[in-house]
GROMACS .gro file of C-alpha atoms in nm:
model
  427
    1MET     CA    1  15.162   9.108   7.131
    2GLN     CA    2  14.824   9.046   6.970
    3LEU     CA    3  14.720   8.703   6.850
    4PRO     CA    4  14.534   8.701   6.513
    5MET     CA    5  14.232   8.507   6.638
    6ARG     CA    6  14.048   8.559   6.311
    7GLN     CA    7  14.331   8.399   6.120
    8ILE     CA    8  14.341   8.109   6.369
    9PHE     CA    9  13.974   8.033   6.307
   10GLN     CA   10  14.016   8.072   5.929
   11GLU     CA   11  14.297   7.816   5.932
   12MET     CA   12  14.084   7.579   6.140
   13MET     CA   13  13.791   7.612   5.900
   14ALA     CA   14  14.021   7.538   5.605
   15GLU     CA   15  14.073   7.189   5.752
   16LYS     CA   16  13.705   7.118   5.822
   17LEU     CA   17  13.711   6.743   5.770
   18ARG     CA   18  14.030   6.683   5.963
   19LEU     CA   19  13.922   6.927   6.232
   20GLY     CA   20  13.580   6.763   6.266
   21LEU     CA   21  13.731   6.416   6.295
   22THR     CA   22  13.985   6.544   6.548
   23ILE     CA   23  13.716   6.712   6.760
   24PHE     CA   24  13.517   6.389   6.753
   25ALA     CA   25  13.825   6.193   6.860
   26VAL     CA   26  13.892   6.438   7.144
   27ALA     CA   27  13.524   6.423   7.250
   28TRP     CA   28  13.537   6.042   7.254
   29ALA     CA   29  13.864   6.043   7.449
   30THR     CA   30  13.724   6.300   7.694
   31PHE     CA   31  13.415   6.086   7.740
   32CYS     CA   32  13.637   5.783   7.810
   33ILE     CA   33  13.856   5.950   8.072
   34ALA     CA   34  13.567   6.141   8.233
   35SER     CA   35  13.334   5.841   8.245
   36MET     CA   36  13.603   5.611   8.383
   37LEU     CA   37  13.699   5.860   8.652
   38ALA     CA   38  13.330   5.923   8.729
   39VAL     CA   39  13.261   5.550   8.759
   40GLY     CA   40  13.566   5.508   8.982
   41GLU     CA   41  13.455   5.802   9.198
   42GLY     CA   42  13.105   5.659   9.227
   43ILE     CA   43  13.235   5.318   9.332
   44ARG     CA   44  13.476   5.477   9.580
   45ILE     CA   45  13.203   5.686   9.744
   46GLY     CA   46  12.957   5.394   9.752
   47VAL     CA   47  13.200   5.143   9.900
   48LEU     CA   48  13.322   5.389  10.163
   49LYS     CA   49  12.963   5.473  10.253
   50ILE     CA   50  12.896   5.106  10.320
   51ALA     CA   51  13.227   5.065  10.505
   52GLN     CA   52  13.156   5.363  10.729
   53ASN     CA   53  12.807   5.239  10.815
   54GLY     CA   54  12.754   4.954  11.055
   55ASN     CA   55  13.058   4.909  11.275
   56GLY     CA   56  13.296   5.046  11.010
   57ASN     CA   57  13.414   5.330  11.235
   58LEU     CA   58  13.428   5.132  11.558
   59ILE     CA   59  13.680   4.929  11.753
   60TYR     CA   60  13.536   4.581  11.814
   61LEU     CA   61  13.645   4.368  12.112
   62THR     CA   62  13.596   3.994  12.149
   63GLY     CA   63  13.737   3.729  12.376
   64GLY     CA   64  14.042   3.536  12.264
   65MET     CA   65  14.283   3.271  12.385
   66ALA     CA   66  14.581   3.308  12.617
   67THR     CA   67  14.924   3.253  12.463
   68VAL     CA   68  15.124   3.358  12.770
   69GLU     CA   69  15.117   3.177  13.104
   70TYR     CA   70  15.030   3.435  13.368
   71GLY     CA   71  14.833   3.405  13.692
   72VAL     CA   72  14.534   3.174  13.641
   73PHE     CA   73  14.583   3.180  13.265
   74TYR     CA   74  14.769   2.906  13.082
   75ARG     CA   75  14.842   2.870  12.713
   76GLY     CA   76  14.529   2.774  12.524
   77LYS     CA   77  14.285   2.889  12.791
   78SER     CA   78  13.991   3.073  12.636
   79PHE     CA   79  13.879   3.413  12.756
   80THR     CA   80  13.529   3.563  12.734
   81LEU     CA   81  13.414   3.916  12.799
   82LYS     CA   82  13.172   4.019  13.073
   83ALA     CA   83  12.910   4.294  13.062
   84GLU     CA   84  13.095   4.493  13.330
   85ASP     CA   85  13.401   4.512  13.101
   86ALA     CA   86  13.211   4.769  12.896
   87GLU     CA   87  13.199   5.001  13.199
   88VAL     CA   88  13.577   4.974  13.240
   89VAL     CA   89  13.632   5.067  12.875
   90GLN     CA   90  13.382   5.353  12.896
   91ALA     CA   91  13.588   5.507  13.178
   92LEU     CA   92  13.884   5.564  12.946
   93PRO     CA   93  13.908   5.936  12.849
   94GLU     CA   94  13.957   5.868  12.477
   95VAL     CA   95  13.638   5.659  12.453
   96LYS     CA   96  13.318   5.837  12.350
   97ARG     CA   97  13.074   5.552  12.411
   98VAL     CA   98  13.054   5.173  12.417
   99ALA     CA   99  12.790   4.915  12.333
  100PRO     CA  100  12.823   4.558  12.461
  101THR     CA  101  12.643   4.292  12.259
  102ALA     CA  102  12.540   3.930  12.313
  103ARG     CA  103  12.396   3.648  12.100
  104TRP     CA  104  12.057   3.502  12.178
  105ASN     CA  105  12.117   3.139  12.094
  106GLY     CA  106  11.809   3.054  11.895
  107PRO     CA  107  11.654   3.175  11.567
  108ILE     CA  108  11.342   3.384  11.520
  109THR     CA  109  11.039   3.187  11.408
  110LEU     CA  110  10.702   3.285  11.266
  111GLY     CA  111  10.488   2.990  11.171
  112ASN     CA  112  10.706   2.770  10.954
  113ARG     CA  113  10.951   3.048  10.870
  114THR     CA  114  11.285   3.083  11.049
  115SER     CA  115  11.566   3.338  11.049
  116TRP     CA  116  11.915   3.218  10.965
  117GLN     CA  117  12.085   3.471  11.195
  118ASP     CA  118  12.036   3.461  11.570
  119PRO     CA  119  11.912   3.785  11.733
  120LEU     CA  120  12.167   4.027  11.871
  121ALA     CA  121  12.114   4.174  12.219
  122VAL     CA  122  12.221   4.540  12.224
  123THR     CA  123  12.182   4.864  12.418
  124SER     CA  124  11.986   5.166  12.298
  125GLU     CA  125  12.317   5.341  12.213
  126PHE     CA  126  12.396   5.081  11.948
  127SER     CA  127  12.190   5.249  11.672
  128LYS     CA  128  12.372   5.583  11.712
  129MET     CA  129  12.710   5.411  11.685
  130THR     CA  130  12.618   5.209  11.375
  131ASN     CA  131  12.384   5.451  11.192
  132LEU     CA  132  12.081   5.222  11.207
  133ALA     CA  133  11.753   5.396  11.122
  134PRO     CA  134  11.402   5.245  11.153
  135LEU     CA  135  11.135   5.295  10.889
  136ILE     CA  136  10.859   5.547  10.954
  137GLY     CA  137  10.596   5.393  11.181
  138GLY     CA  138  10.844   5.199  11.390
  139ARG     CA  139  11.113   5.282  11.642
  140TRP     CA  140  11.445   5.168  11.786
  141LEU     CA  141  11.502   5.026  12.133
  142ASN     CA  142  11.478   5.294  12.403
  143PRO     CA  143  11.607   5.315  12.763
  144LEU     CA  144  11.265   5.215  12.899
  145ASP     CA  145  11.284   4.888  12.703
  146GLN     CA  146  11.613   4.821  12.878
  147GLN     CA  147  11.492   4.928  13.222
  148GLN     CA  148  11.175   4.717  13.211
  149ARG     CA  149  11.344   4.431  13.024
  150ARG     CA  150  11.071   4.427  12.765
  151LYS     CA  151  11.037   4.146  12.514
  152VAL     CA  152  11.055   4.366  12.205
  153ILE     CA  153  11.251   4.325  11.883
  154VAL     CA  154  11.367   4.532  11.582
  155LEU     CA  155  11.403   4.352  11.250
  156GLY     CA  156  11.630   4.412  10.952
  157TYR     CA  157  11.445   4.491  10.628
  158SER     CA  158  11.520   4.165  10.444
  159LEU     CA  159  11.447   3.957  10.752
  160ALA     CA  160  11.108   4.129  10.789
  161THR     CA  161  11.019   4.051  10.427
  162ASP     CA  162  11.125   3.686  10.469
  163LEU     CA  163  10.908   3.649  10.780
  164PHE     CA  164  10.598   3.855  10.695
  165ASN     CA  165  10.558   3.869  10.317
  166SER     CA  166  10.315   3.613  10.177
  167ALA     CA  167  10.448   3.323   9.973
  168ASP     CA  168  10.302   3.479   9.658
  169ASP     CA  169  10.526   3.783   9.704
  170LEU     CA  170  10.849   3.579   9.712
  171ASN     CA  171  11.009   3.618   9.369
  172TRP     CA  172  11.380   3.577   9.303
  173PHE     CA  173  11.366   3.791   8.989
  174SER     CA  174  11.180   4.100   9.112
  175PRO     CA  175  11.258   4.363   9.376
  176VAL     CA  176  11.178   4.251   9.730
  177THR     CA  177  10.950   4.500   9.904
  178LEU     CA  178  10.794   4.471  10.247
  179GLN     CA  179  10.424   4.421  10.180
  180VAL     CA  180  10.291   4.446  10.537
  181ASN     CA  181  10.373   4.648  10.845
  182PRO     CA  182  10.511   4.405  11.107
  183VAL     CA  183  10.505   4.662  11.389
  184GLY     CA  184  10.289   4.530  11.671
  185LYS     CA  185  10.299   4.170  11.547
  186LYS     CA  186  10.449   3.880  11.742
  187VAL     CA  187  10.744   3.653  11.666
  188ARG     CA  188  10.911   3.382  11.873
  189ILE     CA  189  11.268   3.338  11.993
  190GLY     CA  190  11.275   2.987  12.129
  191GLN     CA  191  10.971   2.962  12.357
  192GLU     CA  192  10.952   3.336  12.424
  193GLU     CA  193  10.718   3.569  12.235
  194PHE     CA  194  10.851   3.910  12.127
  195THR     CA  195  10.667   4.212  11.989
  196VAL     CA  196  10.805   4.378  11.676
  197ILE     CA  197  10.851   4.751  11.742
  198GLY     CA  198  11.040   4.853  11.428
  199VAL     CA  199  11.189   4.756  11.092
  200LEU     CA  200  11.519   4.905  10.980
  201GLU     CA  201  11.569   5.084  10.652
  202LYS     CA  202  11.758   4.891  10.387
  203ASN     CA  203  12.127   4.892  10.476
  204SER     CA  204  12.391   4.676  10.305
  205ALA     CA  205  12.652   4.743  10.574
  206ARG     CA  206  12.768   4.485  10.826
  207ILE     CA  207  12.803   4.471  11.203
  208GLU     CA  208  12.979   4.254  11.459
  209GLN     CA  209  13.181   3.989  11.276
  210GLY     CA  210  13.027   4.035  10.934
  211ASP     CA  211  12.652   4.008  11.005
  212GLN     CA  212  12.439   4.168  10.734
  213ILE     CA  213  12.222   4.442  10.883
  214ASN     CA  214  11.935   4.360  10.644
  215TYR     CA  215  11.909   4.010  10.793
  216SER     CA  216  11.985   4.103  11.155
  217SER     CA  217  11.747   4.147  11.449
  218PHE     CA  218  11.792   4.329  11.778
  219VAL     CA  219  11.655   4.282  12.129
  220PRO     CA  220  11.734   4.474  12.452
  221LEU     CA  221  12.054   4.357  12.622
  222ALA     CA  222  11.879   4.375  12.961
  223THR     CA  223  11.612   4.136  12.831
  224TRP     CA  224  11.885   3.892  12.723
  225GLN     CA  225  12.040   3.917  13.070
  226ARG     CA  226  11.699   3.839  13.219
  227PHE     CA  227  11.704   3.497  13.047
  228HIS     CA  228  12.085   3.445  13.055
  229THR     CA  229  12.190   3.532  13.409
  230ASN     CA  230  12.569   3.581  13.433
  231GLY     CA  231  12.600   3.497  13.065
  232ASP     CA  232  12.908   3.594  12.866
  233ILE     CA  233  12.868   3.873  12.613
  234SER     CA  234  12.995   3.822  12.259
  235GLY     CA  235  13.164   4.155  12.205
  236ILE     CA  236  13.202   4.523  12.288
  237ASN     CA  237  13.174   4.800  12.028
  238VAL     CA  238  13.385   5.106  12.111
  239GLU     CA  239  13.347   5.448  11.951
  240PRO     CA  240  13.662   5.656  12.011
  241GLN     CA  241  13.667   6.031  12.056
  242ALA     CA  242  13.720   6.223  11.732
  243LYS     CA  243  14.087   6.308  11.806
  244ALA     CA  244  14.179   5.982  11.975
  245GLU     CA  245  14.497   5.797  11.873
  246ARG     CA  246  14.323   5.478  11.767
  247VAL     CA  247  14.626   5.246  11.762
  248LYS     CA  248  14.731   5.358  12.110
  249LEU     CA  249  14.372   5.337  12.236
  250ALA     CA  250  14.331   4.981  12.106
  251LYS     CA  251  14.647   4.876  12.286
  252THR     CA  252  14.532   5.045  12.608
  253ILE     CA  253  14.192   4.874  12.594
  254ARG     CA  254  14.355   4.533  12.551
  255GLN     CA  255  14.585   4.592  12.847
  256VAL     CA  256  14.308   4.727  13.072
  257ILE     CA  257  14.081   4.427  13.007
  258ALA     CA  258  14.370   4.180  13.045
  259ARG     CA  259  14.478   4.336  13.376
  260LYS     CA  260  14.118   4.332  13.507
  261HIS     CA  261  14.089   3.957  13.450
  262GLY     CA  262  14.440   3.872  13.567
  263ALA     CA  263  14.590   3.796  13.227
  264SER     CA  264  14.925   3.917  13.096
  265VAL     CA  265  14.912   4.271  12.957
  266ASN     CA  266  15.170   4.162  12.698
  267ASP     CA  267  14.946   3.885  12.561
  268GLU     CA  268  14.802   4.023  12.235
  269GLN     CA  269  14.574   3.724  12.178
  270VAL     CA  270  14.386   3.704  12.505
  271VAL     CA  271  14.163   3.998  12.398
  272GLN     CA  272  14.097   4.037  12.027
  273VAL     CA  273  14.086   4.405  11.926
  274ASP     CA  274  13.975   4.482  11.570
  275ASP     CA  275  13.978   4.844  11.453
  276ARG     CA  276  13.750   4.847  11.149
  277PHE     CA  277  13.834   5.211  11.071
  278ILE     CA  278  14.203   5.136  11.015
  279LYS     CA  279  14.102   4.863  10.770
  280GLN     CA  280  13.924   5.130  10.567
  281LYS     CA  281  14.261   5.292  10.488
  282SER     CA  282  14.369   4.984  10.294
  283MET     CA  283  14.035   4.987  10.116
  284GLN     CA  284  14.073   5.356  10.032
  285GLN     CA  285  14.419   5.295   9.889
  286PHE     CA  286  14.281   5.013   9.673
  287LEU     CA  287  13.993   5.230   9.551
  288ILE     CA  288  14.226   5.519   9.470
  289GLY     CA  289  14.447   5.274   9.282
  290LEU     CA  290  14.144   5.147   9.088
  291GLN     CA  291  14.038   5.501   9.003
  292SER     CA  292  14.393   5.586   8.895
  293PHE     CA  293  14.404   5.279   8.671
  294LEU     CA  294  14.076   5.378   8.506
  295GLY     CA  295  14.207   5.734   8.466
  296ILE     CA  296  14.528   5.609   8.301
  297ILE     CA  297  14.326   5.412   8.045
  298GLY     CA  298  14.124   5.723   7.965
  299PHE     CA  299  14.442   5.935   7.950
  300VAL     CA  300  14.596   5.696   7.696
  301THR     CA  301  14.282   5.727   7.483
  302LEU     CA  302  14.314   6.105   7.507
  303ALA     CA  303  14.681   6.086   7.408
  304VAL     CA  304  14.583   5.895   7.093
  305ALA     CA  305  14.344   6.180   7.009
  306GLY     CA  306  14.640   6.415   7.063
  307VAL     CA  307  14.819   6.243   6.772
  308GLY     CA  308  14.530   6.349   6.550
  309ILE     CA  309  14.570   6.708   6.665
  310ALA     CA  310  14.942   6.696   6.588
  311ASN     CA  311  14.865   6.573   6.236
  312VAL     CA  312  14.618   6.857   6.180
  313MET     CA  313  14.875   7.106   6.309
  314TYR     CA  314  15.146   6.972   6.077
  315ALA     CA  315  14.909   6.994   5.782
  316THR     CA  316  14.818   7.349   5.875
  317VAL     CA  317  15.182   7.452   5.915
  318THR     CA  318  15.271   7.305   5.574
  319ARG     CA  319  14.974   7.470   5.402
  320THR     CA  320  15.026   7.812   5.563
  321ALA     CA  321  15.405   7.826   5.537
  322LYS     CA  322  15.382   8.136   5.313
  323ASP     CA  323  15.157   8.315   5.561
  324ILE     CA  324  15.402   8.234   5.838
  325GLY     CA  325  15.685   8.383   5.630
  326VAL     CA  326  15.488   8.702   5.567
  327ARG     CA  327  15.408   8.741   5.936
  328MET     CA  328  15.772   8.688   6.034
  329ALA     CA  329  15.886   8.930   5.765
  330VAL     CA  330  15.668   9.205   5.910
  331GLY     CA  331  15.796   9.147   6.264
  332ALA     CA  332  15.622   8.842   6.412
  333THR     CA  333  15.846   8.673   6.671
  334PRO     CA  334  15.900   8.295   6.704
  335LEU     CA  335  15.707   8.312   7.035
  336ALA     CA  336  15.406   8.461   6.857
  337ILE     CA  337  15.417   8.185   6.597
  338ARG     CA  338  15.435   7.917   6.865
  339LEU     CA  339  15.146   8.071   7.058
  340HIS     CA  340  14.943   8.087   6.738
  341TYR     CA  341  14.943   7.709   6.698
  342LEU     CA  342  14.928   7.634   7.069
  343ILE     CA  343  14.609   7.841   7.095
  344GLN     CA  344  14.471   7.665   6.788
  345SER     CA  345  14.538   7.327   6.950
  346LEU     CA  346  14.384   7.430   7.282
  347ILE     CA  347  14.070   7.559   7.108
  348THR     CA  348  14.034   7.223   6.935
  349MET     CA  349  14.079   7.041   7.267
  350MET     CA  350  13.829   7.273   7.433
  351MET     CA  351  13.563   7.208   7.169
  352GLY     CA  352  13.607   6.832   7.193
  353GLY     CA  353  13.635   6.846   7.573
  354VAL     CA  354  13.312   7.040   7.620
  355LEU     CA  355  13.130   6.793   7.393
  356GLY     CA  356  13.276   6.493   7.575
  357LEU     CA  357  13.199   6.630   7.922
  358SER     CA  358  12.843   6.715   7.817
  359VAL     CA  359  12.783   6.359   7.698
  360THR     CA  360  12.937   6.220   8.018
  361TYR     CA  361  12.719   6.443   8.237
  362SER     CA  362  12.404   6.347   8.045
  363LEU     CA  363  12.485   5.976   8.068
  364ALA     CA  364  12.563   6.000   8.442
  365HIS     CA  365  12.229   6.176   8.496
  366VAL     CA  366  12.044   5.903   8.306
  367ILE     CA  367  12.220   5.623   8.497
  368SER     CA  368  12.148   5.789   8.834
  369SER     CA  369  11.776   5.789   8.751
  370ILE     CA  370  11.768   5.414   8.681
  371ARG     CA  371  11.661   5.200   8.977
  372PHE     CA  372  11.884   4.901   9.049
  373GLU     CA  373  11.743   4.819   9.392
  374ASP     CA  374  11.768   4.461   9.515
  375ASN     CA  375  12.057   4.377   9.287
  376ALA     CA  376  12.286   4.210   9.541
  377PHE     CA  377  12.613   4.322   9.382
  378TYR     CA  378  12.486   4.678   9.337
  379GLU     CA  379  12.369   4.693   9.699
  380GLN     CA  380  12.703   4.562   9.830
  381LEU     CA  381  12.883   4.843   9.646
  382GLY     CA  382  12.670   5.102   9.823
  383ARG     CA  383  12.439   5.180   9.528
  384PRO     CA  384  12.708   5.367   9.334
  385VAL     CA  385  12.628   5.608   9.052
  386PRO     CA  386  12.886   5.786   8.834
  387GLN     CA  387  13.002   6.101   9.011
  388LEU     CA  388  13.119   6.378   8.776
  389SER     CA  389  13.261   6.576   9.065
  390TRP     CA  390  13.458   6.897   9.041
  391ALA     CA  391  13.775   6.699   9.111
  392VAL     CA  392  13.704   6.473   8.812
  393VAL     CA  393  13.628   6.773   8.589
  394ALA     CA  394  13.950   6.944   8.702
  395ILE     CA  395  14.156   6.632   8.621
  396VAL     CA  396  13.994   6.610   8.277
  397ILE     CA  397  14.060   6.979   8.203
  398VAL     CA  398  14.425   6.951   8.311
  399SER     CA  399  14.463   6.639   8.095
  400LEU     CA  400  14.313   6.821   7.796
  401VAL     CA  401  14.549   7.116   7.840
  402VAL     CA  402  14.857   6.894   7.881
  403ILE     CA  403  14.774   6.680   7.576
  404GLY     CA  404  14.683   6.989   7.375
  405VAL     CA  405  15.017   7.161   7.452
  406ILE     CA  406  15.220   6.846   7.386
  407SER     CA  407  15.036   6.776   7.060
  408ALA     CA  408  15.091   7.127   6.924
  409TRP     CA  409  15.444   7.183   7.051
  410LEU     CA  410  15.638   7.011   6.772
  411PRO     CA  411  15.429   7.160   6.486
  412ALA     CA  412  15.446   7.502   6.653
  413HIS     CA  413  15.821   7.467   6.708
  414ARG     CA  414  15.866   7.372   6.343
  415ALA     CA  415  15.662   7.673   6.231
  416ALA     CA  416  15.871   7.906   6.449
  417LYS     CA  417  16.192   7.772   6.290
  418ILE     CA  418  16.083   7.857   5.935
  419SER     CA  419  16.284   8.151   5.802
  420PRO     CA  420  16.095   8.425   5.611
  421LEU     CA  421  16.298   8.356   5.295
  422GLU     CA  422  16.232   7.982   5.308
  423ALA     CA  423  15.861   8.038   5.373
  424LEU     CA  424  15.818   8.291   5.088
  425GLN     CA  425  15.992   8.058   4.843
  426SER     CA  426  15.776   7.756   4.936
  427GLU     CA  427  15.490   7.649   4.714
   0.00000   0.00000   0.00000
């Protein structure tokens, strides 16, 4: 069975105005669905990137409060973690590495400028677990800093600008850029003087209990212990092995720590265990729902364009009724007639779809080249840009095909039902 492609194009050209308006409508609808899906994909990737940075993939332990009377523990008694608890957790086979942390009670000062977040005492492993990267020219804490209990500090990018940029550089309406290199300069924590050894790259992720990395600062845990002998740590970050059962591991960690300190292993409040990775699943479901909602809006717009295609098909069937009769009289089957108009509809959808996708791709490329740095909302979303991924393109193509087939089916079915006698007698 051969399809008369030449005749298909001749019929399309006979309806130039309607065809042109329909192609424009399809292009607009394709742009709507593709751009909405691309925006949703960009937001999803950006938010997940932020969520997976910092402690987004870690299990975070903090002390809690006993709710079960057991041993020396009574209801309401508070519990705090000790540095040696990290060694107990590290011994578990499903744990890859741990990083205990502690708060240095006291802000960083430089002249009359003060940080609003207290420094965090960490081990050298902490940066690998949280994807922290220093700017070129600086470095992260190393094992020698820990061993020699050096008074060194690493600053978050925004904190460094707040402390070291001159007053003339502080402008709420322009991008904040670090104007000087703080490496080698001195700051104070309380009465102690610390040397800046590095500044972190901009990072909108969070660590610990919601601390912004850009405003955080880090000192060696061993140095903190030097000034806080037998002090309680604030938390333990745990990175599980890749194939670990995280829910089971979290429960095991709670029980191991509780047993070590003589608390009830059935008390779920004495040790607070927060798996940030599991929380990401809820976020992913929300983001997929958002992307689906945007896609549905675009699909409805595309369906409206499909009505225009159906109208063009009906007009074509009415105008070419005689030609249909002639073709059927010389042996054309109803299937061939249906395919004739289905192909015509799909060609129209393809022309509009290619135009719409081209505009979407061009716009996404332009948007990705625009710099939105230091916009707080944009940074919190992970610097998203529209992502016209292959998955988005595939969804758009499937949508175009489905709408094209549905739009042409009734006109094509009507054409196939025309009898040769009825068609030849029509005006």
